[in-house]
Amino acid sequence: MTTTEPPMPAQGASAAAFPLGAAVTADALAADPHPVLARLRDREPVSWAPALGCWLVTRHDLAVRVLRDPALFTVDDPRFSTARVVGPSMLSLDGPEHARHRDPFARPFRPARTRERFTAFVAAEAGRLVGALAPRGRAELRRDVAGPLSVAVVARALGLAGVDAATVRSWYGAFVGAVSALTAGDEPPAAAAGARARLRAAVEASLAGDGDTLLREAAAGAGLTTAEVVADAAVLMFGGIDTTEGMIANAAAALLARPDQLARVRADRSLLPAAVEESLRFEPAAAVLDRYATAGTVLGGARIAAGDPVRVSVTAAGRDPAVFADPDRFDVGRGDAGAHLAFARGPHFCFGAHLARLETVAVLEALLDRLPGLRADGPAPARGLVFRKPNAVPVRWDAPGE
Ligand code: HEM
């Protein structure tokens, strides 16, 4: 989920040692990564990819090892561009500083509190968005449902007085623009500084108020400064907007592309949570996670040098045949899909996971409840190197009067 600048070449990694990695292109990975990743996982499970400027880890067990060892594979590196836009936050720190930032925010996102705080809101929002489409007979689910719901939920989670979903969307857009500019080696656009100033003002107002908000709760016990709360609030936007939009779009697209699987969940709604886990395994919205080696080490036979960038392919781990039988088959009845790495592992494990699952199940419920005869209205292939999701998920259904 992190974004890095093109790094220096690693020591000792040659095209001769990693021929498959040497042939990897960013375009092939963005379009259809699965065949390329399958070959890598089988023959070069930790491979140097010159086109990406990093080591690529494709085996599930090795991916878990990297994610669980922040002392050796850290996020805390000046090349991490998100930290340069929003400041140091839980996403860019490790060790005790990471825990200081993360713990107070993670607490309100535990499963029971997530259910208590969000179930009714999410169901109502999903029902409202899908219900408004019902008379139309056709729609594009990413733009019409997944995007607006994911922004509305993050806006609600932040609970900033007077800051609506459209404002949160515009701030987020400014931050993403700045991260992209930095990644390309350009100056960040002025809009990001403006968004950060307005976010800071809204956070200050929230901390000074007497409402029972997430930010007040987070800041209260942990001794975080206002600047730190602002950075962590921005990380909630980074964590919860594009990813959740992608997760909802990918789950809907996977089911719509397979009428037999859609019929199974239609006949037995209790399969919906398993269908969502299977879509996280099959096409995770956050496709890669970036770390930096803090010391020389050997992983999967590859000699990694201190400072080398190490990229975990969550996408590849989800199709590892050592963990998932017949991994290229999408099967809502698979019992072990939850072993996917779509929400990472280790200290940075996504604490928004329960909320994102709640949102995705709520959307699928609303689609099945309110759009009779729902079916795909064209292909919806996922695309993207860092975030993967379809550009559009066109659907149609039997609208009244059609
Ligand atoms: C409302 C929804 C969400 C919220 C509020 C949220 C929030 C966060 C936050 C704050 C972090 C940083 C945790 C840390 O560094 O300690 C994080 C990490 C992460 N999130 Fe989420 N998230 C959400 C949805 C999602 C979704 C839908 C996905 C993917 C399907 C996802 C994947 C991840 C991953 C992979 C990480 C770990 C990043 C890393 O290790 O570098 N998140 N999330």
XYZ file of C-alpha atoms and ligand atoms in Angstrom:
445
model
C 0.000 0.000 0.000
C 2.994 2.272 0.370
C 4.544 4.167 -2.505
C 8.263 4.572 -2.980
C 10.567 6.504 -5.239
C 12.690 4.536 -7.718
C 15.543 3.276 -5.543
C 19.213 2.582 -6.256
C 20.065 -0.823 -7.696
C 20.639 -3.499 -5.076
C 24.069 -4.887 -4.460
C 24.795 -8.182 -6.124
C 21.446 -8.585 -7.881
C 22.144 -9.421 -11.486
C 19.958 -10.286 -14.443
C 21.851 -13.588 -14.708
C 20.892 -14.547 -11.150
C 17.234 -13.549 -11.572
C 16.262 -13.971 -15.254
C 12.510 -13.988 -14.581
C 12.752 -10.873 -12.411
C 14.849 -9.185 -15.107
C 12.029 -9.752 -17.615
C 9.263 -8.327 -15.378
C 7.657 -5.145 -16.674
C 5.435 -2.738 -14.758
C 2.889 -2.862 -17.610
C 2.559 -6.658 -17.471
C 2.119 -6.572 -13.696
C -0.492 -3.824 -13.915
C -2.478 -5.617 -16.616
C -2.486 -9.340 -15.747
C 0.096 -10.139 -13.062
C -1.036 -13.653 -12.182
C 0.885 -15.715 -14.807
C 4.095 -13.698 -14.247
C 3.776 -13.965 -10.467
C 3.107 -17.721 -10.667
C 6.390 -18.273 -12.547
C 8.310 -16.084 -10.117
C 6.817 -17.802 -7.055
C 7.783 -21.171 -8.454
C 11.341 -20.397 -9.598
C 12.491 -17.077 -8.068
C 10.333 -16.542 -4.964
C 12.522 -13.585 -3.977
C 13.678 -11.961 -7.195
C 15.335 -8.693 -8.174
C 13.053 -6.789 -10.586
C 15.059 -3.986 -12.249
C 11.908 -2.497 -13.802
C 10.531 -1.910 -10.290
C 13.883 -1.250 -8.617
C 13.164 -3.646 -5.752
C 13.146 -7.225 -4.573
C 9.824 -8.909 -5.230
C 8.629 -11.520 -2.698
C 5.950 -13.811 -4.140
C 5.734 -16.856 -1.818
C 3.160 -16.741 0.989
C 5.488 -18.010 3.750
C 8.277 -15.592 2.795
C 5.796 -12.709 2.535
C 4.602 -13.420 6.084
C 8.194 -13.557 7.274
C 8.903 -10.074 5.859
C 5.702 -8.551 7.243
C 6.252 -10.015 10.709
C 9.832 -8.767 11.052
C 9.797 -4.963 11.236
C 13.281 -4.923 12.803
C 14.722 -6.354 9.581
C 12.135 -5.098 7.055
C 10.965 -1.629 8.078
C 8.546 0.975 6.710
C 10.581 3.713 8.405
C 12.664 5.045 5.505
C 13.002 8.536 3.982
C 12.147 7.115 0.544
C 8.574 6.415 1.695
C 6.766 9.288 -0.040
C 3.472 9.179 1.903
C 5.379 10.181 5.040
C 6.844 13.152 3.155
C 3.328 14.409 2.391
C 1.471 13.795 5.663
C 4.389 13.633 8.123
C 5.442 10.652 10.273
C 2.431 8.480 11.075
C 1.636 4.916 12.096
C 2.082 3.875 8.456
C 5.693 5.072 8.316
C 6.982 4.199 11.812
C 8.064 0.962 13.465
C 8.798 -0.134 17.033
C 7.529 1.769 20.094
C 6.812 4.955 18.100
C 4.560 2.942 15.794
C 2.642 1.519 18.743
C 2.265 4.993 20.282
C 0.598 6.247 17.079
C -1.380 3.128 16.224
C -2.826 1.786 19.472
C -5.151 4.674 20.342
C -6.577 4.702 16.808
C -6.851 0.924 16.530
C -8.887 0.555 19.737
C -12.145 2.035 18.390
C -11.867 -0.216 15.300
C -11.966 -3.508 17.222
C -14.680 -5.875 15.938
C -17.316 -5.302 18.631
C -16.940 -1.496 18.591
C -16.883 -1.454 14.794
C -20.164 -3.387 14.697
C -21.714 -1.181 17.352
C -20.644 2.116 15.770
C -21.009 1.357 12.078
C -23.470 -1.469 11.283
C -26.591 0.707 11.105
C -24.841 3.598 9.330
C -23.207 1.383 6.710
C -26.394 -0.587 6.005
C -28.381 2.647 5.653
C -25.789 4.269 3.346
C -25.443 1.152 1.178
C -29.237 0.813 1.016
C -29.641 4.484 0.128
C -27.008 4.415 -2.635
C -28.278 1.177 -4.200
C -31.953 2.066 -3.677
C -31.484 5.326 -5.608
C -30.249 3.305 -8.599
C -33.079 0.750 -8.576
C -35.417 2.458 -11.092
C -32.595 2.930 -13.636
C -31.995 -0.674 -14.706
C -28.268 -0.187 -15.166
C -25.348 1.354 -13.273
C -21.602 1.404 -12.801
C -21.008 0.051 -9.314
C -17.588 1.544 -8.620
C -18.590 5.146 -9.280
C -22.213 4.866 -8.139
C -21.790 2.792 -4.970
C -18.281 1.660 -3.932
C -16.598 5.091 -4.150
C -19.284 7.156 -2.383
C -19.760 4.577 0.387
C -16.047 4.295 1.169
C -15.685 8.096 1.441
C -18.850 8.470 3.533
C -17.620 5.846 6.008
C -14.166 7.399 6.425
C -15.767 10.836 6.886
C -18.018 9.324 9.543
C -15.090 7.542 11.223
C -13.068 10.759 11.406
C -16.109 12.575 12.805
C -14.825 16.079 12.030
C -17.574 18.622 12.627
C -18.626 20.438 9.452
C -16.457 18.243 7.227
C -18.627 16.303 4.797
C -17.763 13.383 2.533
C -17.081 15.649 -0.477
C -14.502 17.613 1.532
C -12.802 14.417 2.729
C -12.714 13.218 -0.894
C -11.081 16.482 -2.048
C -8.406 16.422 0.702
C -7.659 12.815 -0.060
C -7.347 13.637 -3.780
C -4.841 16.392 -2.953
C -2.723 14.033 -0.800
C -2.736 11.320 -3.451
C -1.713 13.919 -6.075
C 1.230 14.960 -3.892
C 2.374 11.375 -3.278
C 2.203 10.673 -7.031
C 4.198 13.844 -7.815
C 6.903 12.965 -5.273
C 7.064 9.389 -6.556
C 7.652 10.772 -10.066
C 10.392 13.082 -8.699
C 8.288 16.289 -9.065
C 7.365 19.004 -6.578
C 4.083 18.273 -4.749
C 1.191 20.482 -5.959
C 0.145 23.382 -3.679
C -3.280 21.789 -3.154
C -1.725 19.272 -0.742
C -0.430 21.975 1.603
C -3.860 23.638 1.505
C -5.619 20.348 2.273
C -3.233 19.656 5.130
C -3.851 23.117 6.613
C -7.622 22.660 6.409
C -7.409 19.154 7.871
C -5.269 20.521 10.698
C -7.792 23.282 11.426
C -10.625 20.729 11.514
C -8.610 18.411 13.795
C -7.792 21.323 16.139
C -11.486 22.248 16.316
C -12.356 18.624 17.049
C -9.726 18.317 19.799
C -10.885 21.578 21.375
C -14.563 20.543 21.280
C -16.396 18.344 23.725
C -17.779 15.739 21.316
C -17.063 12.046 21.782
C -15.021 11.688 18.585
C -12.453 9.169 17.413
C -9.744 11.834 17.314
C -10.415 13.096 20.840
C -10.374 9.536 22.108
C -7.144 8.787 20.212
C -5.359 11.965 21.320
C -6.490 11.793 24.937
C -4.422 8.979 26.448
C -1.546 8.659 24.024
C 0.015 12.081 24.266
C 0.019 12.580 20.499
C 0.669 16.135 19.326
C -1.836 17.845 17.044
C 0.542 17.379 14.092
C 0.726 13.668 14.856
C -3.058 13.343 15.065
C -3.324 15.178 11.711
C -0.866 12.728 10.106
C -2.688 9.693 11.505
C -6.059 11.119 10.419
C -4.651 11.484 6.897
C -3.512 7.857 7.090
C -7.079 6.790 7.864
C -8.000 8.405 4.540
C -5.103 6.669 2.768
C -6.061 3.404 4.415
C -9.796 3.521 3.980
C -10.820 5.188 0.728
C -9.244 3.726 -2.435
C -8.686 0.354 -0.778
C -12.299 -0.102 0.276
C -13.602 1.175 -3.055
C -11.378 -1.456 -4.689
C -12.371 -4.202 -2.261
C -16.087 -3.642 -2.922
C -15.564 -3.369 -6.696
C -13.385 -6.515 -6.812
C -15.860 -8.572 -4.760
C -18.817 -7.494 -6.904
C -16.864 -8.032 -10.143
C -15.706 -11.533 -9.130
C -19.261 -12.666 -8.342
C -20.841 -10.997 -11.378
C -18.310 -12.626 -13.689
C -19.345 -16.062 -12.349
C -23.140 -16.507 -12.416
C -22.832 -19.924 -10.706
C -21.046 -18.359 -7.711
C -23.499 -15.440 -7.645
C -26.369 -17.952 -7.626
C -24.801 -19.720 -4.627
C -24.668 -16.560 -2.505
C -28.127 -15.548 -3.708
C -29.463 -18.917 -2.518
C -27.544 -18.813 0.770
C -26.705 -15.343 2.091
C -24.675 -16.843 4.926
C -21.988 -17.466 2.270
C -21.452 -13.712 1.757
C -18.629 -13.246 4.313
C -16.788 -16.252 2.812
C -17.314 -14.817 -0.686
C -15.744 -11.542 0.475
C -12.711 -13.374 1.947
C -12.350 -15.313 -1.296
C -12.333 -12.102 -3.323
C -9.643 -10.670 -0.983
C -7.527 -13.742 -1.683
C -8.289 -13.776 -5.410
C -7.723 -10.085 -6.188
C -6.570 -8.025 -3.188
C -7.153 -4.289 -3.613
C -3.761 -3.365 -2.088
C -1.550 -5.518 -4.282
C 1.907 -4.794 -2.844
C 3.477 -3.731 0.454
C 6.860 -2.005 0.546
C 9.565 -2.420 3.151
C 13.300 -1.573 3.420
C 15.940 -4.019 4.644
C 17.714 -2.659 7.721
C 20.605 -5.169 7.443
C 22.000 -7.697 4.994
C 20.065 -10.979 5.003
C 19.257 -14.030 2.906
C 15.608 -14.640 2.073
C 14.322 -17.391 -0.204
C 17.879 -17.915 -1.473
C 18.342 -14.239 -2.413
C 21.084 -12.159 -0.834
C 19.447 -8.860 0.212
C 21.675 -5.908 1.188
C 21.042 -3.319 3.914
C 18.913 -0.504 2.493
C 17.446 -2.575 -0.358
C 13.749 -2.021 -1.046
C 11.709 -5.199 -0.589
C 8.229 -5.429 -2.100
C 5.806 -8.091 -0.900
C 3.312 -9.169 -3.562
C 0.072 -9.698 -1.671
C -1.456 -10.697 -5.007
C 1.061 -13.515 -5.485
C 0.699 -14.751 -1.892
C -3.064 -15.110 -2.404
C -2.503 -17.574 -5.237
C 0.250 -19.645 -3.608
C -0.620 -23.305 -4.295
C 1.303 -24.340 -1.161
C -1.492 -22.657 0.846
C -4.563 -22.601 -1.434
C -5.595 -25.618 -3.516
C -6.347 -24.793 -7.170
C -5.593 -21.132 -6.430
C -6.739 -19.630 -9.746
C -10.303 -20.861 -9.173
C -12.721 -18.437 -7.460
C -14.806 -20.517 -5.060
C -17.088 -18.998 -2.419
C -17.124 -22.378 -0.646
C -13.357 -22.421 -0.071
C -12.785 -22.872 3.641
C -9.329 -21.343 4.005
C -9.522 -18.117 1.956
C -9.001 -16.130 5.184
C -5.299 -17.067 5.090
C -4.864 -14.314 2.451
C -2.580 -11.348 3.188
C -4.930 -8.662 1.838
C -4.867 -6.806 5.179
C -1.164 -7.571 5.777
C 0.218 -9.388 8.832
C 2.379 -8.264 11.701
C 2.427 -4.872 13.409
C 0.870 -2.910 10.510
C -2.081 -5.305 10.122
C -5.018 -3.243 8.883
C -7.275 -2.333 11.779
C -9.915 -1.110 9.296
C -10.370 -4.717 8.119
C -13.552 -5.352 10.112
C -15.088 -2.105 8.904
C -14.144 -2.770 5.270
C -15.670 -6.262 5.493
C -18.845 -4.785 6.994
C -19.053 -2.330 4.077
C -18.497 -4.958 1.400
C -21.049 -7.396 2.809
C -23.555 -4.531 3.211
C -23.149 -3.528 -0.443
C -23.577 -7.103 -1.674
C -26.676 -7.512 0.537
C -28.166 -4.280 -0.813
C -27.438 -5.282 -4.419
C -29.108 -8.671 -3.975
C -32.058 -7.194 -2.038
C -32.833 -4.272 -4.272
C -31.731 -5.092 -7.828
C -33.630 -8.169 -9.102
C -31.906 -10.172 -11.812
C -28.599 -8.330 -11.227
C -25.997 -9.310 -13.844
C -22.779 -8.058 -15.433
C -23.193 -5.637 -18.323
C -19.660 -6.057 -19.655
C -16.282 -7.238 -18.413
C -14.690 -5.642 -15.320
C -11.038 -6.739 -15.231
C -8.911 -5.477 -12.349
C -5.936 -3.283 -13.256
C -3.098 -1.618 -11.387
C 0.336 -2.184 -9.926
C -0.089 -0.924 -6.333
C -3.884 -0.741 -6.040
C -5.833 -3.215 -8.177
C -9.466 -2.763 -9.104
C -11.637 -2.577 -12.235
C -11.920 0.803 -13.945
C -15.671 0.206 -14.008
C -18.152 -2.467 -12.933
C -21.077 -2.128 -15.371
C -24.251 -3.934 -14.318
C -27.903 -4.226 -15.283
C -31.004 -5.682 -13.689
C -34.744 -6.021 -14.208
C -36.018 -2.543 -13.375
C -39.740 -1.944 -12.959
C -41.312 -1.081 -16.338
C -38.415 -2.397 -18.441
C -12.495 1.764 6.389
C -11.552 1.055 5.855
C -10.099 1.050 6.250
C -9.429 1.786 7.182
C -9.980 2.841 8.137
C -8.043 1.366 7.121
C -7.032 1.882 7.903
C -5.735 1.439 7.891
C -4.665 2.013 8.671
C -4.820 3.199 9.601
C -3.547 1.304 8.423
C -2.160 1.545 9.006
C -1.925 0.628 10.162
C -0.504 0.662 10.639
O 0.395 1.088 9.887
O -0.255 0.241 11.778
C -3.895 0.273 7.475
C -3.013 -0.662 6.990
C -3.321 -1.488 5.956
N -4.531 -1.607 5.309
Fe -6.240 -0.727 5.811
N -7.913 0.392 6.163
C -9.147 0.179 5.593
C -9.433 -0.674 4.571
C -8.523 -1.474 3.930
C -8.799 -2.328 2.803
C -10.151 -2.452 2.127
C -7.643 -2.957 2.468
C -7.368 -3.946 1.379
C -8.245 -4.769 0.875
C -6.640 -2.507 3.401
C -5.346 -2.955 3.420
C -4.392 -2.541 4.313
C -3.058 -3.077 4.343
C -2.497 -4.137 3.402
C -2.371 -2.409 5.366
C -0.913 -2.603 5.810
C -0.005 -1.613 5.118
C 1.435 -1.986 5.319
O 1.720 -2.954 6.026
O 2.306 -1.329 4.728
N -7.205 -1.601 4.260
N -5.232 0.379 7.163
